[in-house]
XYZ file of C-alpha atoms in Angstrom:
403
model
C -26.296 10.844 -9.824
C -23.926 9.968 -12.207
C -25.395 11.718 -15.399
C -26.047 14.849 -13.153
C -22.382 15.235 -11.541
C -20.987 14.578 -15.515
C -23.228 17.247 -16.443
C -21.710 19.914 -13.722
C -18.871 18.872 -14.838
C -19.287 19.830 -18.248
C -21.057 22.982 -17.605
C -18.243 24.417 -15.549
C -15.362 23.224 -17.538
C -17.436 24.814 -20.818
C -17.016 27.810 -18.181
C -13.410 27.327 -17.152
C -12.250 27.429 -21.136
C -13.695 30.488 -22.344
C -10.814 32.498 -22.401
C -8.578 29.680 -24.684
C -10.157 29.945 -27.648
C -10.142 33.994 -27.666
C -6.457 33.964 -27.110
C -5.455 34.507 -30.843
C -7.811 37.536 -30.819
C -6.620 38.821 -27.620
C -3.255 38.621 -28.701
C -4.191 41.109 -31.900
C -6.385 42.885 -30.337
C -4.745 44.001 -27.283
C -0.737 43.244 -28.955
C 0.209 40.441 -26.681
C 3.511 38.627 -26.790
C 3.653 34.833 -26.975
C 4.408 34.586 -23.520
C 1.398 37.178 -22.638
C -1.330 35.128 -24.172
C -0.203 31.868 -22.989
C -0.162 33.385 -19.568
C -3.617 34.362 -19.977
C -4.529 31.126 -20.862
C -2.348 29.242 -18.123
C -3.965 31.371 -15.522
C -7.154 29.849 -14.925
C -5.378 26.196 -15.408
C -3.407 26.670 -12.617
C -5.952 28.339 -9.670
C -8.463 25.692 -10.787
C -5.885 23.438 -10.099
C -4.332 24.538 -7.066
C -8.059 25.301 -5.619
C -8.610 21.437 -6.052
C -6.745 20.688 -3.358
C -9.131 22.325 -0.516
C -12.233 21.486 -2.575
C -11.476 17.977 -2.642
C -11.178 17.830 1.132
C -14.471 20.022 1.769
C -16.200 17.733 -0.355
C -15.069 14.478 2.112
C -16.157 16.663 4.963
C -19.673 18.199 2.811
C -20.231 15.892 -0.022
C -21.309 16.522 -3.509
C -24.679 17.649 -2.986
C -23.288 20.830 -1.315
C -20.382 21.598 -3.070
C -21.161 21.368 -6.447
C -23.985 23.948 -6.180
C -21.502 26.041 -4.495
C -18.682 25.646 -6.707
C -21.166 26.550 -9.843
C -22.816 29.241 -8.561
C -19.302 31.401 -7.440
C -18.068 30.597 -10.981
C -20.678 33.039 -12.374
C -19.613 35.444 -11.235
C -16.057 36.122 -12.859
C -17.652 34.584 -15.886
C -20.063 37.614 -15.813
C -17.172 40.052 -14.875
C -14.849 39.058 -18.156
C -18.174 39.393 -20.693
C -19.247 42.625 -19.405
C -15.879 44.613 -18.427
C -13.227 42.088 -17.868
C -11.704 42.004 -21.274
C -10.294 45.448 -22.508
C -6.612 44.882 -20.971
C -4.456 42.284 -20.136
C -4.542 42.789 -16.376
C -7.670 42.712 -16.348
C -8.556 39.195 -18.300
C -5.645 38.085 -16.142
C -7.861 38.958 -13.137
C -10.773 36.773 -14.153
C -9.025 34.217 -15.674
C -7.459 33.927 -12.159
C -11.229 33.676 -10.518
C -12.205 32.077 -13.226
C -10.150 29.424 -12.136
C -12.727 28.279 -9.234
C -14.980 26.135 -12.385
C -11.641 23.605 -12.907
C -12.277 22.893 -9.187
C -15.361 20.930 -9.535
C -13.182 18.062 -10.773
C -12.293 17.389 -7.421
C -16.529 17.672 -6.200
C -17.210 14.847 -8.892
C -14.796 12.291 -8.368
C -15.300 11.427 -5.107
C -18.980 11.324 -5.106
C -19.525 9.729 -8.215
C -16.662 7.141 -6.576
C -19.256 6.571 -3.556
C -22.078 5.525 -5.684
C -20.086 2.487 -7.033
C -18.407 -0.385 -5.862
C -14.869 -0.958 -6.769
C -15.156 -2.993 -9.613
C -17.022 -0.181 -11.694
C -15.042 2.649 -10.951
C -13.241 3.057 -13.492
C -16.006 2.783 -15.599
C -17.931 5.520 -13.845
C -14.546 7.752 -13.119
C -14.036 7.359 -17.102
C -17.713 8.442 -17.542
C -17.602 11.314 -15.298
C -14.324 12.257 -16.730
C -15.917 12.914 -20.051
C -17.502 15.948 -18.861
C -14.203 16.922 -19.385
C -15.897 17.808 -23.091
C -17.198 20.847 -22.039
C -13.780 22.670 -23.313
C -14.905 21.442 -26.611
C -18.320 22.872 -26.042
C -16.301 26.168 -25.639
C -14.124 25.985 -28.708
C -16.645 25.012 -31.113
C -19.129 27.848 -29.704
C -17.021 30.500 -28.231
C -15.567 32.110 -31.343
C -18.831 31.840 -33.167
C -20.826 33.619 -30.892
C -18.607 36.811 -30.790
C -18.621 37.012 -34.456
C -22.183 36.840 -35.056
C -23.183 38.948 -31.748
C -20.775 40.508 -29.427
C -17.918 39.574 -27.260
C -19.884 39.826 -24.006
C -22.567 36.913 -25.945
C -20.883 33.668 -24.783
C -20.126 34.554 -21.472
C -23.807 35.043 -20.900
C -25.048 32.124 -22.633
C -22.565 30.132 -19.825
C -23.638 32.189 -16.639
C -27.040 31.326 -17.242
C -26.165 27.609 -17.885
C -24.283 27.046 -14.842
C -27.182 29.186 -12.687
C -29.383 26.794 -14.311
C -27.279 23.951 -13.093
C -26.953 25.172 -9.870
C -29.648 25.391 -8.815
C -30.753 21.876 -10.205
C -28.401 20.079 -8.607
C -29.344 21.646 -5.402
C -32.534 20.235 -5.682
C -31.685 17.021 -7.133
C -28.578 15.820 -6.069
C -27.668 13.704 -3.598
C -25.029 12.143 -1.222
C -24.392 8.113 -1.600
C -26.141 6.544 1.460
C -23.992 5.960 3.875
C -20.584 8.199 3.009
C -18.189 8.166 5.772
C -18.089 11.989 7.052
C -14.121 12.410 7.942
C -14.012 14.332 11.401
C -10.454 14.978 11.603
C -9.728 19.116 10.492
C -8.777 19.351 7.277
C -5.242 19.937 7.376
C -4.689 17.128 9.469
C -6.425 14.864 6.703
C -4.151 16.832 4.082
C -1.194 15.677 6.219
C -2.429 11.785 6.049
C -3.260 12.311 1.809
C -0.266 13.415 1.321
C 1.639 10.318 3.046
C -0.152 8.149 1.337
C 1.651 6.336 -1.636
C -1.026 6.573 -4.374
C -0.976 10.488 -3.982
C 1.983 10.626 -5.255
C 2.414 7.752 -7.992
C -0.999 9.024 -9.510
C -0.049 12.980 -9.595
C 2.865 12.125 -11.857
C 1.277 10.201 -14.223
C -1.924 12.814 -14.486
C 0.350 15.453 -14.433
C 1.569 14.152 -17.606
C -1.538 12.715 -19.054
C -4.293 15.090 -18.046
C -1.766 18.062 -17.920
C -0.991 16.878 -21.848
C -4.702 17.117 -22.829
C -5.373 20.643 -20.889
C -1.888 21.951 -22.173
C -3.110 21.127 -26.061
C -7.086 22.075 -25.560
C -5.245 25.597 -24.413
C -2.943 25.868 -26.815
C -3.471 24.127 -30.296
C -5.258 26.964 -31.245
C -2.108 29.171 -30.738
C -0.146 26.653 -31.853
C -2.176 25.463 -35.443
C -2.708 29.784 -36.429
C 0.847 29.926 -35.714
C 2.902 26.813 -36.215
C 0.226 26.028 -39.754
C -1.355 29.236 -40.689
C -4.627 28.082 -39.926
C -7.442 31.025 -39.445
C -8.779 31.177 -35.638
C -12.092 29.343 -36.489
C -10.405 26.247 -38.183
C -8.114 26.312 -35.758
C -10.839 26.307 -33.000
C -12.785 23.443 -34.432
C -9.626 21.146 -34.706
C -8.788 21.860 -31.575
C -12.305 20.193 -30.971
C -12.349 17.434 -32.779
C -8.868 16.625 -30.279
C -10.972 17.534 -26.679
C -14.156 15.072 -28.450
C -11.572 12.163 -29.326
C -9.813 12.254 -25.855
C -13.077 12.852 -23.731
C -14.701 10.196 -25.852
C -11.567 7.677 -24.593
C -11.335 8.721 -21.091
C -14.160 6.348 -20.213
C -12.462 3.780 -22.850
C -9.562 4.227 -20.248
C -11.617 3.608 -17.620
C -13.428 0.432 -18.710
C -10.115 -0.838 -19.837
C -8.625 -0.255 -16.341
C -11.471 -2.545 -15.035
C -10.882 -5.843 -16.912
C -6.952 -5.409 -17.620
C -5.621 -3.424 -14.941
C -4.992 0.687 -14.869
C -0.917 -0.225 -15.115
C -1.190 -1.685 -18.681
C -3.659 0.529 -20.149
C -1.411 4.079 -18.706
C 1.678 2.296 -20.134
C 0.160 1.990 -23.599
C -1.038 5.348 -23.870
C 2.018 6.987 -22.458
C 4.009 4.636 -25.378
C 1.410 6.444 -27.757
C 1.954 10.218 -26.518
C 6.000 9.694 -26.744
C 5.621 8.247 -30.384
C 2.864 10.908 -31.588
C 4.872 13.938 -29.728
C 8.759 12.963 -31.371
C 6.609 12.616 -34.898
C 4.958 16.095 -34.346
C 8.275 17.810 -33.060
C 9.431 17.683 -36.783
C 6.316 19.472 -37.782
C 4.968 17.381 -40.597
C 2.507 18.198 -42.863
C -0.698 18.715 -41.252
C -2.160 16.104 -43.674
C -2.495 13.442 -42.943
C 1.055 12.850 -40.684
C 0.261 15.989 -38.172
C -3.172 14.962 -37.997
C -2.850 11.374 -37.082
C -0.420 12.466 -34.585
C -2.137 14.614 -32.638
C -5.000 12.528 -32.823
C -3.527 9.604 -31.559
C -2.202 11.881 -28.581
C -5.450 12.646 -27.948
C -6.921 9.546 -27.603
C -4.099 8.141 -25.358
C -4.177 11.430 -23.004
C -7.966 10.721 -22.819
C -7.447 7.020 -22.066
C -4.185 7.735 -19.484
C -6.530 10.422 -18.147
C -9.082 7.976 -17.229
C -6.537 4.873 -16.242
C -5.041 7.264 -13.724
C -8.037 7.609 -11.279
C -9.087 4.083 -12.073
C -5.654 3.889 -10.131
C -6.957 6.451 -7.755
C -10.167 4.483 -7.271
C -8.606 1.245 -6.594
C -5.777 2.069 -3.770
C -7.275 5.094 -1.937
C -8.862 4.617 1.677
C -13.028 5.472 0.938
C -12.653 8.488 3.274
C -9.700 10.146 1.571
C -10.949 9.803 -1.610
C -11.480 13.628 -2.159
C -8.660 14.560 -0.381
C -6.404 12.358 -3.122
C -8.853 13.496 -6.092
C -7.830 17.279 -4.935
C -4.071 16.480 -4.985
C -3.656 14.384 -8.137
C -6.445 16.459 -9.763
C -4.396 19.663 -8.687
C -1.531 18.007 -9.997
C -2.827 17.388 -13.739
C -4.070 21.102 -14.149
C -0.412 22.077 -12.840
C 1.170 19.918 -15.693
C -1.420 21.617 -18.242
C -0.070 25.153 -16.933
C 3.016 24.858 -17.669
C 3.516 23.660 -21.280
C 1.745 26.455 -22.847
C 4.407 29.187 -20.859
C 7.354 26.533 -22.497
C 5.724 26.317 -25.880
C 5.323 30.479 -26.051
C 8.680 30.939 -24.482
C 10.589 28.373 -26.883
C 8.745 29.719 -29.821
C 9.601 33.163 -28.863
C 13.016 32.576 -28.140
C 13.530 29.945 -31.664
C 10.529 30.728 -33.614
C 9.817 27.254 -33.505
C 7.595 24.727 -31.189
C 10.085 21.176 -32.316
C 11.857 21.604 -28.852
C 8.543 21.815 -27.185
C 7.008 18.630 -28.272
C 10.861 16.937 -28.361
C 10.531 18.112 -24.626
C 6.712 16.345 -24.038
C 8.254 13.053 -25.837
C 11.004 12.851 -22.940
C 8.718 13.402 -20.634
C 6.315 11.083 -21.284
C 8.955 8.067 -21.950
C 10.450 9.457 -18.071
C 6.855 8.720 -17.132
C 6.262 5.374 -18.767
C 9.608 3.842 -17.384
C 8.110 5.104 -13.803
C 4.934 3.169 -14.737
C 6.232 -0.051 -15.686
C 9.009 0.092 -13.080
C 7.623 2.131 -9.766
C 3.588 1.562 -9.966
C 3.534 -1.750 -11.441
C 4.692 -2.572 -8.400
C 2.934 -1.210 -6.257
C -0.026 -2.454 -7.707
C 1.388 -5.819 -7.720
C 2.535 -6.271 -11.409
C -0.820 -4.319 -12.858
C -3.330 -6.859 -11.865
C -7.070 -5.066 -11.840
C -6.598 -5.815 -7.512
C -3.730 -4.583 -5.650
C -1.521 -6.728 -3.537
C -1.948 -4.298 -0.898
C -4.655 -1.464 -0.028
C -7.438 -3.652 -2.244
C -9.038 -5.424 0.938
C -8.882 -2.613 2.981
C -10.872 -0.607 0.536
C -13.305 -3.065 -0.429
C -13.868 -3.161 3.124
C -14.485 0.816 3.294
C -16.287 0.677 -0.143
C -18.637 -1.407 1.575
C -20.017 1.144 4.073
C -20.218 3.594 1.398
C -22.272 1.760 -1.629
């Protein structure tokens, strides 16, 4: 269940990041501003985000089994729409990059059924695991570009639609719910109400807005920003930005494992001290070899890691029938802090023909966010300890029913 909910995952974020790496040649080819192309990129980021929210509470109320089927079959569709029409103006990529949104929900299908399947002292080792199908952006960038130039611009779009009616339709027949799940029967926006009054809603959509939001915000961007910023051509470019998706979806489940045996506190706190280090040394824009490279791959591994600490967090404090309903807020949450650095880094650029403020900006914001880590969630989680002083009986308790 695991391997086939990391898969969906994969196959519609591959889905949800077509439109990123065509940026640069959108921008040419249809005379974009800075601003204009990283709005077409931001759009998807931020309905996929948003659309987490109710997805996460269908899937308490449906479970897995129904939603991810559901979720990969509608994103076909505006997948189909921008490879066969959807790409000669601006309004209209923005219009399918806005449905195309509905693949970044499936985040919020995976967590909490992959969470079901495992008791609490191995999820954050299966969170981390499913997290990596985070990877299917880099499936994207190392394939998209390639397949326009050797066939046509309509050629990778295809090549996904199939992929995720393939998937579809296996994990219709193949998937299924943990035994026992606890089926909420409250209506939904009274259990919206409760997730949102809960503690760990909150504490863990800050720190994912800044660590998952940091790694959505760069596998977006650093193709705009390495053509731009370093005069790289679109394909190198493309496959850098890569190599920085592979290194942080490789360490998300690092994160995870981590979170397990030393606590999710420590191991967010070191990786937010790496992102403020690695984004002050980029804001001076060093040469790209080695200093810019180390940095941003250091960054990458510590978003991946943060990513994967935060819903270790998530795992450990939230009540087993809320899970989804949490995983949709803090999930929206992280695609809503990878929306918004792309607009700041195109505006900022425009505005100073240079992205130093930009990453000066992500260094203060990540520091802001470690000093709320070691200060605010430490103790809630009673001083980082792998079991919370409070909330960890209660959901062993629920866990129980549910594994």
């Amino acid at each position: 269940m695991l391997a086939l909910a990391t898969v969906g995952f994969a196959v519609n974020f591959w889905a949800w990041a077509l439109l990123s790496p065509l940026g640069p040649r959108f921008k040419d080819g249809l005379d974009l501003s800075s601003f204009e192309q990283s709005l077409l990129v931001a759009v998807p980021v931020v309905v996929g985000s948003l659309g987490r929210v109710p997805v996460g509470a269908l899937t308490d109320r449906f479970g897995g089994r129904t939603m991810f089927p559901i979720v990969s079959a509608a994103t076909i569709v505006p997948v189909l729409y921008l490879g066969q029409a959807g790409h000669s103006s601006l309004a209209a990529l923005l219009v399918g990059g806005f449905f195309l949104g509905i693949g970044g929900t499936a985040f919020a299908v995976g967590v909490p059924f992959v969470n079901a399947w495992f008791p609490p002292e191995r999820r954050g080792l299966a969170i981390g695991v499913f997290g990596a199908g985070m990877g299917g952006t880099a499936i994207s960038a190392l394939t998209t570009v390639k397949l326009v130039d050797a066939h046509s611009m309509a050629t990778p779009f295809l090549i996904t639609a199939a992929v995720l009616a393939v998937y579809a339709v296996a994990a219709a027949a193949l998937l299924r719910d943990a035994p026992g799940c606890a089926v909420p029967t409250e209506p939904m926006g009274r259990r919206l109400a409760a997730t949102f009054r809960l503690g760990i809603t909150w504490q863990a959509s800050a720190l994912y807005a800044v660590a998952f939001g940091g790694y959505v915000a760069f596998s977006v961007y650093l193709p705009t920003y390495l053509k731009t910023g370093y005069g790289l051509t679109q394909g190198d470019a493309a496959n850098r930005m890569a190599g920085f998706v592979l290194l942080a979806v490789a360490m998300r489940p690092a994160g995870g494992w981590l979170s397990d045996r030393v606590g999710p506190v420590r191991v967010l706190a070191g990786s937010l001290a790496v992102v403020v280090a690695g984004a002050a040394v980029q804001s001076f824009t060093p040469a790209l070899a080695p200093t810019g490279t180390v940095a941003f791959l250091a960054m990458a591994a510590a978003l991946g890691a943060g990513s994967g600490a935060a819903f270790a967090l998530v795992a450990l404090l939230s009540p087993a029938d809320q899970v989804g309903s949490v995983t949709g807020v803090v999930g929206a949450a992280g695609g809503l802090g990878g929306f918004l650095p792309p607009l700041v880094m195109g505006s900022l650029y425009g505005a100073y023909g240079s992205y130093a403020a930009g990453l000066a900006l992500l260094a203060v914001v990540a520091a802001a966010a470690l000093a709320f880590t070691l200060i605010g969630v430490r103790a809630a989680v009673g001083g980082g300890d792998r079991a919370p002083r409070t909330g960890g009986r209660r959901e062993h308790r629920a866990a129980g029913t549910t594994v």
